[in-house]
mmCIF file of C-alpha atoms in Angstrom:
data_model
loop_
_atom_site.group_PDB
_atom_site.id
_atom_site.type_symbol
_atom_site.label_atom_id
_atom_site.label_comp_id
_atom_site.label_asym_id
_atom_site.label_seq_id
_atom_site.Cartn_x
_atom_site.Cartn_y
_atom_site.Cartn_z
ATOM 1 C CA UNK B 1 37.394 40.683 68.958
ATOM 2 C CA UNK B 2 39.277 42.759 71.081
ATOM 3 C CA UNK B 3 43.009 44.781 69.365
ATOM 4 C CA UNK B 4 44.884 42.061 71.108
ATOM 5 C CA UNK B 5 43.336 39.176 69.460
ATOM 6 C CA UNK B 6 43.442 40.708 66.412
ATOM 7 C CA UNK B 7 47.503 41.587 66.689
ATOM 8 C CA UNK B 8 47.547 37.629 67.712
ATOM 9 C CA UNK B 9 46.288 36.302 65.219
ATOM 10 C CA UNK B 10 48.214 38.701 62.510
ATOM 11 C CA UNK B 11 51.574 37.479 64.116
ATOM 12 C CA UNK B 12 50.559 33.498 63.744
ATOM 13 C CA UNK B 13 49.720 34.478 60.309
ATOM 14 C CA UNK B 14 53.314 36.189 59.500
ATOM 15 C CA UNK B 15 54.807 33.310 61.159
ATOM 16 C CA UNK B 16 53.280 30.331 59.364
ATOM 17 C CA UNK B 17 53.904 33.030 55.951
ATOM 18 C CA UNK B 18 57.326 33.365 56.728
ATOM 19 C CA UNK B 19 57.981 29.751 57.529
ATOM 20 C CA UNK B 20 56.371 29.020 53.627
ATOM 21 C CA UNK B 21 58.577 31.270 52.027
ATOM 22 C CA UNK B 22 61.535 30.115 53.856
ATOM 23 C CA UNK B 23 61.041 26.478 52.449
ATOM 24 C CA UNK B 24 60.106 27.311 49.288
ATOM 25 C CA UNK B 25 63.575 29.255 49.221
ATOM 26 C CA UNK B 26 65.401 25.891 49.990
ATOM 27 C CA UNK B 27 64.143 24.638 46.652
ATOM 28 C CA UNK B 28 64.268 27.797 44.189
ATOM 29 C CA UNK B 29 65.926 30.900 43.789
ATOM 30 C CA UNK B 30 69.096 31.943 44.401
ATOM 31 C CA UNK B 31 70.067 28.394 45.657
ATOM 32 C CA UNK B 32 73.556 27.035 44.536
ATOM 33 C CA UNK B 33 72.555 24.219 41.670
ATOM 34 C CA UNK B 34 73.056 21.135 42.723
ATOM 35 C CA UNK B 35 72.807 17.715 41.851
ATOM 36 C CA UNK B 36 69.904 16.961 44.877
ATOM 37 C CA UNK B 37 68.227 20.326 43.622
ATOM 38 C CA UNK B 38 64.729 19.308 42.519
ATOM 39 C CA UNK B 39 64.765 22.004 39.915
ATOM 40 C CA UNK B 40 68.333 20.781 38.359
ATOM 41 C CA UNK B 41 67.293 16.930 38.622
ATOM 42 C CA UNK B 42 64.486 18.126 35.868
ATOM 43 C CA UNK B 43 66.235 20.035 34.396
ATOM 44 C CA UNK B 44 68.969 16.939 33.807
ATOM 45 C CA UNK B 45 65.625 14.741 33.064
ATOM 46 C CA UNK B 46 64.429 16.810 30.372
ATOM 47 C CA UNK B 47 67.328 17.469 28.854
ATOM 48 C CA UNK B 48 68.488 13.620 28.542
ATOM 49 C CA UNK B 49 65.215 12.983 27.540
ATOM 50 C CA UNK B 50 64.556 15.568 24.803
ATOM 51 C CA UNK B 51 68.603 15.043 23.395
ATOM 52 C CA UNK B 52 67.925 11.117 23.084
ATOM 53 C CA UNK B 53 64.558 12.016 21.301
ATOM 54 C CA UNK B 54 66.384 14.746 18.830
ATOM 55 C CA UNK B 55 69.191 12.145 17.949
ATOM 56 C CA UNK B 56 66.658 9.049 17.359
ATOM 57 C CA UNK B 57 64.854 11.338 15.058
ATOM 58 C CA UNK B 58 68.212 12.811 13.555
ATOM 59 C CA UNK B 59 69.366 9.235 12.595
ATOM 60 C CA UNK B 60 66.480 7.878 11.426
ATOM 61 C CA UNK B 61 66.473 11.243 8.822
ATOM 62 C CA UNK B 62 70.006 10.386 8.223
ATOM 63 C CA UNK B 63 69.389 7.192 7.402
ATOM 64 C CA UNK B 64 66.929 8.183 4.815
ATOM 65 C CA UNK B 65 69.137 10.919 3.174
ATOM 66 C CA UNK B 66 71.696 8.121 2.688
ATOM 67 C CA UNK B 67 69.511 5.835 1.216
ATOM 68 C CA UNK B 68 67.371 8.522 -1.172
ATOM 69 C CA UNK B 69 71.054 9.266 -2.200
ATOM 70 C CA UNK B 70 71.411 6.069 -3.932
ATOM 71 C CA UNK B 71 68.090 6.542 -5.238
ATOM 72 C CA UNK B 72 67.872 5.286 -9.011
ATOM 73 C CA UNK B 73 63.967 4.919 -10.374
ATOM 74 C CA UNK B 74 63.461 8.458 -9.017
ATOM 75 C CA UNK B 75 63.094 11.470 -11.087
ATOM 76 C CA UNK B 76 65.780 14.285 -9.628
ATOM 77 C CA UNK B 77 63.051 16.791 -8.734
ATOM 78 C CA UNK B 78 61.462 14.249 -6.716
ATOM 79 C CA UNK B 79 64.505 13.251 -5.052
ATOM 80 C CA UNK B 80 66.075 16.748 -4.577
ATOM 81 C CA UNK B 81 62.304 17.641 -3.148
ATOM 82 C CA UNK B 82 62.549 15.203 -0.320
ATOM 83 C CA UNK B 83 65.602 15.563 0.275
ATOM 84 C CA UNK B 84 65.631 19.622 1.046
ATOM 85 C CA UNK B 85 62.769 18.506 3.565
ATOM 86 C CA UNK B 86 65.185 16.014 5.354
ATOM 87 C CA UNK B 87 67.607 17.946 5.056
ATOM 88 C CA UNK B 88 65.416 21.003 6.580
ATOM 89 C CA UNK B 89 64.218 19.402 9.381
ATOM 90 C CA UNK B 90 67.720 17.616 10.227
ATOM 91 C CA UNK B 91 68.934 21.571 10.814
ATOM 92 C CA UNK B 92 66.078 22.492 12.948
ATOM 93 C CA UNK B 93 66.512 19.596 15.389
ATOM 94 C CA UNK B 94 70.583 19.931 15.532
ATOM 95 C CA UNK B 95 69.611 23.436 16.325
ATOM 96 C CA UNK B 96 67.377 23.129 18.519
ATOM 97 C CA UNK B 97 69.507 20.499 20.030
ATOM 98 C CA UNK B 98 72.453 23.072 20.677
ATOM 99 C CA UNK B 99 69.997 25.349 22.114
ATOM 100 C CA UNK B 100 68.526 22.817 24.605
ATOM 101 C CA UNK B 101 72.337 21.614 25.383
ATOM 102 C CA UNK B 102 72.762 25.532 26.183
ATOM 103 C CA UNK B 103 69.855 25.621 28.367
ATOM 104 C CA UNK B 104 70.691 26.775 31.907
ATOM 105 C CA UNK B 105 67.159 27.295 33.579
ATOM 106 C CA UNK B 106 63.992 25.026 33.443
ATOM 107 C CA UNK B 107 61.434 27.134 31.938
ATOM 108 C CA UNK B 108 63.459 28.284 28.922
ATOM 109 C CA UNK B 109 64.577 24.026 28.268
ATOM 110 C CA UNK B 110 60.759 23.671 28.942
ATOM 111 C CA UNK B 111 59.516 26.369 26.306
ATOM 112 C CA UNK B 112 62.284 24.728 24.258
ATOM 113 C CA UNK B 113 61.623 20.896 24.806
ATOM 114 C CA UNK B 114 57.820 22.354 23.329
ATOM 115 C CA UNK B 115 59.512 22.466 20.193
ATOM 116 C CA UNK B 116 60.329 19.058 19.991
ATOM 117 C CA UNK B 117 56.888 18.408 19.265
ATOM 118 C CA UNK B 118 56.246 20.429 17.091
ATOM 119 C CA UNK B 119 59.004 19.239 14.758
ATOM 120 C CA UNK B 120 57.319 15.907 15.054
ATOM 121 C CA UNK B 121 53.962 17.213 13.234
ATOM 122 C CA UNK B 122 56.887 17.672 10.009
ATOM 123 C CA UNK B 123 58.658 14.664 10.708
ATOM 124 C CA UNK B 124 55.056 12.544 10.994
ATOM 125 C CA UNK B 125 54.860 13.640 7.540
ATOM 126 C CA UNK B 126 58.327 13.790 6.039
ATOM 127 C CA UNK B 127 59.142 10.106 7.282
ATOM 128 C CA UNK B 128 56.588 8.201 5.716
ATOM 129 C CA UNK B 129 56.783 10.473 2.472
ATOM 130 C CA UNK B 130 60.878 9.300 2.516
ATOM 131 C CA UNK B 131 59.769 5.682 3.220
ATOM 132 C CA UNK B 132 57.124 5.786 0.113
ATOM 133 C CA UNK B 133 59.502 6.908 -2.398
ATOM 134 C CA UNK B 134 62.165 4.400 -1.092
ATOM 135 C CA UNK B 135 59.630 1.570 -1.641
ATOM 136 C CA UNK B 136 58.751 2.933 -5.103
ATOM 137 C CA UNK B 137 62.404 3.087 -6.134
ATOM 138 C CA UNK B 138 62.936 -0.340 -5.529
ATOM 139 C CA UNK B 139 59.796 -1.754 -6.835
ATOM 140 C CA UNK B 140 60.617 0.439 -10.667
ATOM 141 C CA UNK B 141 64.067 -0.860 -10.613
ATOM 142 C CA UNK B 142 62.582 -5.108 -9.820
ATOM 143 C CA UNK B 143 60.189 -3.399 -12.295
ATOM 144 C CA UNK B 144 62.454 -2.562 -14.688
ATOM 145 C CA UNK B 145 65.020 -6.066 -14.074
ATOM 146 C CA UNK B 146 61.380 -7.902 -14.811
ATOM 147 C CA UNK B 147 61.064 -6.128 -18.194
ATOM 148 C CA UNK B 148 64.400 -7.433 -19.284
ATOM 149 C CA UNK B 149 63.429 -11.116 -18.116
ATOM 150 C CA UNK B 150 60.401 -10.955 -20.075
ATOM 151 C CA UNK B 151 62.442 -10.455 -23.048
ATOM 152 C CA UNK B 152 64.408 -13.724 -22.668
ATOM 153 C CA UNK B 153 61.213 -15.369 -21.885
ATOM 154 C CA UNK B 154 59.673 -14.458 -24.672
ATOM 155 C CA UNK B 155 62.581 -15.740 -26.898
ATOM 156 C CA UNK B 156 62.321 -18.996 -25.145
ATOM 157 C CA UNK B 157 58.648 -19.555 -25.078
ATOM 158 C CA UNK B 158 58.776 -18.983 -29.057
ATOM 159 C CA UNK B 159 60.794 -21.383 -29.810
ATOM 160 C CA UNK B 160 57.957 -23.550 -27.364
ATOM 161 C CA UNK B 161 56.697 -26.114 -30.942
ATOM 162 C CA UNK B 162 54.423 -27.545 -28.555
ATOM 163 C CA UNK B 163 51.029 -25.437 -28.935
ATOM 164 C CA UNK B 164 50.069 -26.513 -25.472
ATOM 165 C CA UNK B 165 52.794 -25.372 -23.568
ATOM 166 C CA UNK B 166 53.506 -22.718 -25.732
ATOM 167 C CA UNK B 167 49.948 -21.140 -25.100
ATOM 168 C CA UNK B 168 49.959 -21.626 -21.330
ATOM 169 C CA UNK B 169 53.544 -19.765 -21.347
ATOM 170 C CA UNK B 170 52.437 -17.253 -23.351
ATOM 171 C CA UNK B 171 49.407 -16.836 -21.252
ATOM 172 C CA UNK B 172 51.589 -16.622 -18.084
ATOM 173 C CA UNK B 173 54.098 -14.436 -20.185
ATOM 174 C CA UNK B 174 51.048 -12.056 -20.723
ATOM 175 C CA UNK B 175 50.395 -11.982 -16.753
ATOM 176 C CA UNK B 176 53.743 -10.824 -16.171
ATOM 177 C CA UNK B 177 54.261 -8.096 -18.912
ATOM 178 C CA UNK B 178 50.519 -6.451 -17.169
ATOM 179 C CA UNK B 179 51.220 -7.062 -13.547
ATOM 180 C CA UNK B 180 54.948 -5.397 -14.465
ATOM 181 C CA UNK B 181 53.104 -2.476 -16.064
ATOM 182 C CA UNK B 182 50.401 -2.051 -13.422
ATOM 183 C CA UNK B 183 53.151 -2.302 -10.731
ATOM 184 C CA UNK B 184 55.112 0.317 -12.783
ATOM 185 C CA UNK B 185 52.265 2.869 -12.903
ATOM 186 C CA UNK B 186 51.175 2.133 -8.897
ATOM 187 C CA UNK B 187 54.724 2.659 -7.446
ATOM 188 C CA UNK B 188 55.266 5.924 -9.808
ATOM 189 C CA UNK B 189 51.427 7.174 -8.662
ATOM 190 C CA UNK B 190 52.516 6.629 -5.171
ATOM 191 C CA UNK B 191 55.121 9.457 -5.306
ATOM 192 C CA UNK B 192 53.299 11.427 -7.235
ATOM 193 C CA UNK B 193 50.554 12.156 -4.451
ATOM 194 C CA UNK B 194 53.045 12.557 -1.587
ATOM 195 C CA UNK B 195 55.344 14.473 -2.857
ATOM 196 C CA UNK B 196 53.869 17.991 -2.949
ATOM 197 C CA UNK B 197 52.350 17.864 0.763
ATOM 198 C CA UNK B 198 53.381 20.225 2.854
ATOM 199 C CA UNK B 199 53.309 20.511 6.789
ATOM 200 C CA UNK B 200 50.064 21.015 8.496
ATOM 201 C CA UNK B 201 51.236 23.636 10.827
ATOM 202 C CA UNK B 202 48.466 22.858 13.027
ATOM 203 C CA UNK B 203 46.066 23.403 10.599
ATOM 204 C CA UNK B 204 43.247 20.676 10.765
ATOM 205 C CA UNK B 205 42.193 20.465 7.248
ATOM 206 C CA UNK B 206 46.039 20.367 5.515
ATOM 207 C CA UNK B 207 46.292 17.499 8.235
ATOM 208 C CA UNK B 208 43.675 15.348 7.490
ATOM 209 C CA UNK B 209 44.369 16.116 3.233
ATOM 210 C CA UNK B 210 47.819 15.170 3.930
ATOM 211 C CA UNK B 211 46.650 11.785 6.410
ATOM 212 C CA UNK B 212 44.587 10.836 3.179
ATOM 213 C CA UNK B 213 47.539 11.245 0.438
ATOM 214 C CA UNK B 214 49.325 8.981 2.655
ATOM 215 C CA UNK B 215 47.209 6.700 3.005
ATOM 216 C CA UNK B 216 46.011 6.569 -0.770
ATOM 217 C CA UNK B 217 49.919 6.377 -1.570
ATOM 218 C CA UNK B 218 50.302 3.098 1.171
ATOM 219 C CA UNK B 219 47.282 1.512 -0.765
ATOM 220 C CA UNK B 220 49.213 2.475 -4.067
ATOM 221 C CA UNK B 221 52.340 0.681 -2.746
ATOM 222 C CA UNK B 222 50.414 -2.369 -1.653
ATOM 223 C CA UNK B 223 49.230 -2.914 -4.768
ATOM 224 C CA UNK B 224 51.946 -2.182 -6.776
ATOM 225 C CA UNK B 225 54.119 -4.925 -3.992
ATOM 226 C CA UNK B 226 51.345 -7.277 -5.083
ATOM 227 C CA UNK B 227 51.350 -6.880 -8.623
ATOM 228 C CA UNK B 228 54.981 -7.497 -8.789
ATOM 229 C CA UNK B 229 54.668 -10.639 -7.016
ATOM 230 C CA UNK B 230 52.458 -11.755 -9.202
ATOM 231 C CA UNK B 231 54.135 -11.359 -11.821
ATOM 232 C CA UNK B 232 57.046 -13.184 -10.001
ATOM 233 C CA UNK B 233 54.379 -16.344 -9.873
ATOM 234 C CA UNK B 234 53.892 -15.981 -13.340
ATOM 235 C CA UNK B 235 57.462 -15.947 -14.417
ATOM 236 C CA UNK B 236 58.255 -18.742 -11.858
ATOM 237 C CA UNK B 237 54.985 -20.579 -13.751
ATOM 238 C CA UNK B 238 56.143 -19.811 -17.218
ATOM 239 C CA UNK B 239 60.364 -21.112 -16.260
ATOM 240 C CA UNK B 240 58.276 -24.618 -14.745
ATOM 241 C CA UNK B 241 57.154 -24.970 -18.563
ATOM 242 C CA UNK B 242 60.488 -24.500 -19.745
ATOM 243 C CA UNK B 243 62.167 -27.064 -17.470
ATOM 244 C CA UNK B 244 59.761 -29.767 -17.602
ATOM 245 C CA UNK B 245 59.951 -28.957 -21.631
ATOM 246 C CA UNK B 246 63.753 -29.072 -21.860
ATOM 247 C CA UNK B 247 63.951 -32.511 -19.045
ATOM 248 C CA UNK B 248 61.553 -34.594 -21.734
ATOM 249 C CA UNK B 249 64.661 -36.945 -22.890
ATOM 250 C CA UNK B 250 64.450 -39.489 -25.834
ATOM 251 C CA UNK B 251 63.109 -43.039 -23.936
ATOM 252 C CA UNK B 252 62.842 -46.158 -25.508
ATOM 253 C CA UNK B 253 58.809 -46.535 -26.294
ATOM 254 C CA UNK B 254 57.293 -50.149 -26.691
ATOM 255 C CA UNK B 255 55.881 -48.599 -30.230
ATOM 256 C CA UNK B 256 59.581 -47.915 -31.611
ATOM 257 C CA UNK B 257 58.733 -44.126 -30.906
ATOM 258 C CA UNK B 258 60.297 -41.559 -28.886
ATOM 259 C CA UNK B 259 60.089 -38.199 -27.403
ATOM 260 C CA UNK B 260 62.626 -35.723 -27.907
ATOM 261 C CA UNK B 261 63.313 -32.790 -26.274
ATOM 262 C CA UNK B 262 61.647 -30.266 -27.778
ATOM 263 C CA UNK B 263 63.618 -27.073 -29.341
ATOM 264 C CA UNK S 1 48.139 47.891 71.889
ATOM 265 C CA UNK S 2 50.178 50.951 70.300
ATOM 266 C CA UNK S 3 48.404 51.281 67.074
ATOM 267 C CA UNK S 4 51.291 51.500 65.315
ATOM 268 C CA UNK S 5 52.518 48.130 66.051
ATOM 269 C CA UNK S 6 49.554 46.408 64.727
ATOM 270 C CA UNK S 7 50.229 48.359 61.540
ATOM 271 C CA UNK S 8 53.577 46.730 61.267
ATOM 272 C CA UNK S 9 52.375 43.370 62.372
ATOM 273 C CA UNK S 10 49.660 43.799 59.742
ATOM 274 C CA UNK S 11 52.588 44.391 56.913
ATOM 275 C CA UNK S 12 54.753 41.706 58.270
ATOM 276 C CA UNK S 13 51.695 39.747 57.662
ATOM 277 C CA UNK S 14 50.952 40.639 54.101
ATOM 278 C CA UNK S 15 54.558 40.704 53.285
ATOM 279 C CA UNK S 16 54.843 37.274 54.393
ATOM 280 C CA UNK S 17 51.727 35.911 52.626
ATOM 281 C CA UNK S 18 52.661 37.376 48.905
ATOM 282 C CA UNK S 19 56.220 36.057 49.450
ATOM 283 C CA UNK S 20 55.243 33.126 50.712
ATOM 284 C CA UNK S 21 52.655 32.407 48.080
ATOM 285 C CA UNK S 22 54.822 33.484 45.349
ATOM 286 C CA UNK S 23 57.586 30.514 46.130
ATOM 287 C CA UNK S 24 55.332 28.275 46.542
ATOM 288 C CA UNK S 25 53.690 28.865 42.988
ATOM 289 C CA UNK S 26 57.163 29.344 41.616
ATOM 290 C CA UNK S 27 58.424 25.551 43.521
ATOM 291 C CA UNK S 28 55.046 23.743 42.206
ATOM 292 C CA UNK S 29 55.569 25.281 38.509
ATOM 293 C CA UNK S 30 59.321 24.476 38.542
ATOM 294 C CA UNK S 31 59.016 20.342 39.846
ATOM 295 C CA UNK S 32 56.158 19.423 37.709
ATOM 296 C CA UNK S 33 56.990 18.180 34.243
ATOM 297 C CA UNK S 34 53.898 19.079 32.140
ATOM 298 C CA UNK S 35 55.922 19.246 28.885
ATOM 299 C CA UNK S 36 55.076 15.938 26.690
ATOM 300 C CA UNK S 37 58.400 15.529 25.266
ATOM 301 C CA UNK S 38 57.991 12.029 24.071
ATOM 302 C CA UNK S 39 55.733 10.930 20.792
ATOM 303 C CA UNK S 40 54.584 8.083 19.027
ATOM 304 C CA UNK S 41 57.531 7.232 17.392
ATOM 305 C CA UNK S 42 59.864 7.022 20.255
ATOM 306 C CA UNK S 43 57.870 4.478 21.772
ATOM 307 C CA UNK S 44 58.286 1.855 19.465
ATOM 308 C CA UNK S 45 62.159 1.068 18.633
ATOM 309 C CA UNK S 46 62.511 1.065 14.883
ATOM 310 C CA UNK S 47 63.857 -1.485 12.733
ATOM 311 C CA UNK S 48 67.305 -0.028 10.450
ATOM 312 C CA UNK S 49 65.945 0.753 7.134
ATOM 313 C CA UNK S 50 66.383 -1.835 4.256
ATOM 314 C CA UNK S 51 69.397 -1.045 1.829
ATOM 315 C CA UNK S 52 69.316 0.783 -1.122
ATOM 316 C CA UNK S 53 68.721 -1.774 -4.328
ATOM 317 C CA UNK S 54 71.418 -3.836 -5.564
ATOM 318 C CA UNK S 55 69.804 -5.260 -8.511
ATOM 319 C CA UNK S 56 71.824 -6.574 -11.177
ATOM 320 C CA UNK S 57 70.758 -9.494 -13.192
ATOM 321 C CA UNK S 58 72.831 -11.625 -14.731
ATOM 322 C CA UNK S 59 75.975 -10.119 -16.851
ATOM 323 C CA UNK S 60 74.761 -11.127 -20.158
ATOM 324 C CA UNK S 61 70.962 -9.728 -21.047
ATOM 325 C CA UNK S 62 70.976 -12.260 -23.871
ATOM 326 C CA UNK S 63 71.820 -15.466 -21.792
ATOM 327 C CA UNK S 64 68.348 -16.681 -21.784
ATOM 328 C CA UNK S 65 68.978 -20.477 -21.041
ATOM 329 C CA UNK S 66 67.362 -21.946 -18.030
ATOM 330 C CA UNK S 67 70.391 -21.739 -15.309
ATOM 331 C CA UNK S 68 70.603 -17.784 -16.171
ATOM 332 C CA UNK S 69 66.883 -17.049 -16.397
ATOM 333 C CA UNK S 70 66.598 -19.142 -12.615
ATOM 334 C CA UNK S 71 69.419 -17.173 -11.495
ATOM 335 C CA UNK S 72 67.490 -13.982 -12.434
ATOM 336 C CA UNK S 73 64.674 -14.791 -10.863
ATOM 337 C CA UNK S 74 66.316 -15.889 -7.628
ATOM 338 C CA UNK S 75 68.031 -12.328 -7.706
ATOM 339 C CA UNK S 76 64.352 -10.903 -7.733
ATOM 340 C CA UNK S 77 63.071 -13.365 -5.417
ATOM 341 C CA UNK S 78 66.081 -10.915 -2.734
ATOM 342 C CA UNK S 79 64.314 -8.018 -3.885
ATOM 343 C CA UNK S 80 61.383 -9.095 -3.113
ATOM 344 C CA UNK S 81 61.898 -9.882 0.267
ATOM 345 C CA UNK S 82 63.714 -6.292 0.320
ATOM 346 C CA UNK S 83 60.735 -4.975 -0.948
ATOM 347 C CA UNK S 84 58.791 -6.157 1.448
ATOM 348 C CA UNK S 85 61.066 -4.690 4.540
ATOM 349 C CA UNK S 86 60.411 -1.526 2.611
ATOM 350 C CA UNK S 87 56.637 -2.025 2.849
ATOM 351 C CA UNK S 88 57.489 -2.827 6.500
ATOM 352 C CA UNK S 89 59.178 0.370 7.185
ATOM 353 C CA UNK S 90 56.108 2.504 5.603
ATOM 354 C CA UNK S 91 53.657 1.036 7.923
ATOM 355 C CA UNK S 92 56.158 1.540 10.818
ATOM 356 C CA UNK S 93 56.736 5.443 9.389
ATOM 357 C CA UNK S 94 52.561 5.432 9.358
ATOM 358 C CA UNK S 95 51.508 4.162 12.233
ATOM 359 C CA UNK S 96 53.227 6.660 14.271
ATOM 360 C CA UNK S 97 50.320 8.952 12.896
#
């Protein structure tokens, strides 16, 4: 290859170079932004798309710190626990949020939008721990409304004269004072094994600990939702007594006898 | 050929090529979206969360006759069903895992 053919082929070689960089330039760079820029259109994409994502998450949380608020069954600690977790991971969205909002340039929203992420490994957990002691509130306080029903149960089913009845309703009566109890200790037992974990942070082992709290907690809360409807079975068992009791009215019998209500 | 021009052509050349390949790695980096933004729980729309307890049986504790204790228990019966969007919302929570 002769000096020529080498200077030849070096000039194709600058051309096609130069011709690259020249479209690249089009796209990148010092460019004016605008809206049929491919780099802005993204930039607009993953913006919209990581805002809508912070504020789904943010009202969801809100939602929660509302309703652990009004929490009643729930010991303060508990509830003051959860809620500096909410309320923790409510300020590192909005801020991260703002910061996104700010972002001018793709790779910092990108590095940013990464974060979103992240957040969700604490949110995975802090949800379901929120949801867990909402349940449980509600099941102690039907818990605790159930306890006062048993009471006037009780009362009435005493004053049952007819052995029978009377020992079916108590037996029923009995169902529904355990199943209240069991429910009781299930819903409380629930919160107790959620509410110390802490985020994984990536680590494998706090993840899969924390994955089998929850789950051991849901089980907790399934059982404790059963329990109490069992007991509602019982008490709606134990009420039939008393109605078909108190609807036995005095009718003429052939014999001269009669059957009076009873009580 | 003055040798000279060939040594300019040469670092037109190489000029060209870095430049070149430099926009072209900065372009490709800049239009791709590799960053996962979404997760599990944007994917599935969430119900609102149930409402915090209301329970309140009836006024008197001691009215045990048969209309009060039914009303009672119709009163749990709500909570119940409460309860159970509550149990709803923990699987939803969970099975974003």
């Amino acid at each position: 290859m002769n000096v020529k053919n080498i200077f030849s082929l070096f000039l194709v070689f600058a051309i096609l170079a130069s011709a690259a960089a020249a479209i690249a330039q089009t796209n990148v760079g010092d460019t004016p932004v605008t809206s049929q820029n491919p780099q802005t259109s993204a930039l607009e994409i993953l913006k919209q798309k990581s805002e809508t994502e912070i504020a789904q998450k943010l009202n969801k949380i809100n939602e929660f710190l509302v309703r652990i608020n009004l929490l009643k069954k729930i010991s303060g600690a508990q509830k003051g626990a959860i809620q500096q977790e909410l309320q923790s991971l409510a300020g590192t969205l909005d801020a991260l949020r703002t910061k996104i909002i700010a972002d001018t340039d793709l790779a910092t929203l990108k590095k940013d939008a990464l974060e979103i992420p992240k957040s969700s490994r604490i949110y995975l957990l802090i949800m379901p721990q929120a949801a867990i002691i909402s349940f449980s509130d509600r099941a102690l306080s039907i818990a605790e409304a159930m306890e006062k029903i048993s009471e006037k149960l009780y009362t009435r089913i005493n004053a049952i004269t007819d052995d029978e009845i009377k020992s079916s309703a108590q037996e029923n009566l009995t169902i529904f004072d355990t199943k209240i109890s069991d429910a009781k200790t299930k819903a409380q037992s629930a919160v107790e094994i959620i509410i110390g974990l802490k985020p994984d942070g990536g680590n494998q082992t706090i993840l899969k600990a924390n994955n089998a709290a929850l789950k051991s907690a849901r089980a907790k809360i399934k059982e404790a939702d059963a329990d109490l409807r069992s007991a509602r079975n019982a008490a709606g068992e134990i009420l039939k007594a008393l109605k078909a009791r108190s609807e036995i009215k005095v009718q003429p019998q052939g014999n001269g006898q009669s059957t009076a209500p009873q009580n | 050929m003055p040798k000279s021009l060939i040594v300019v052509g040469t670092l037109i050349a190489v000029v060209a090529v870095v430049t070149g390949g430099a926009m072209w790695w900065q372009y490709a980096s800049t239009t791709e979206m590799p960053v996962e933004v979404d997760t599990a729980s944007q994917q599935q729309e969430q119900p609102p969360l149930p409402k915090s307890t209301t329970l309140l049986l009836t006024t008197d504790d001691s009215d045990n006759t048969d209309g009060a204790l039914e009303t009672d228990v119709s009163i749990l019966d709500r909570e119940l069903s409460e309860l159970k969007k509550d149990s709803d919302s923990i699987d939803q929570q969970m099975s974003a895992q």
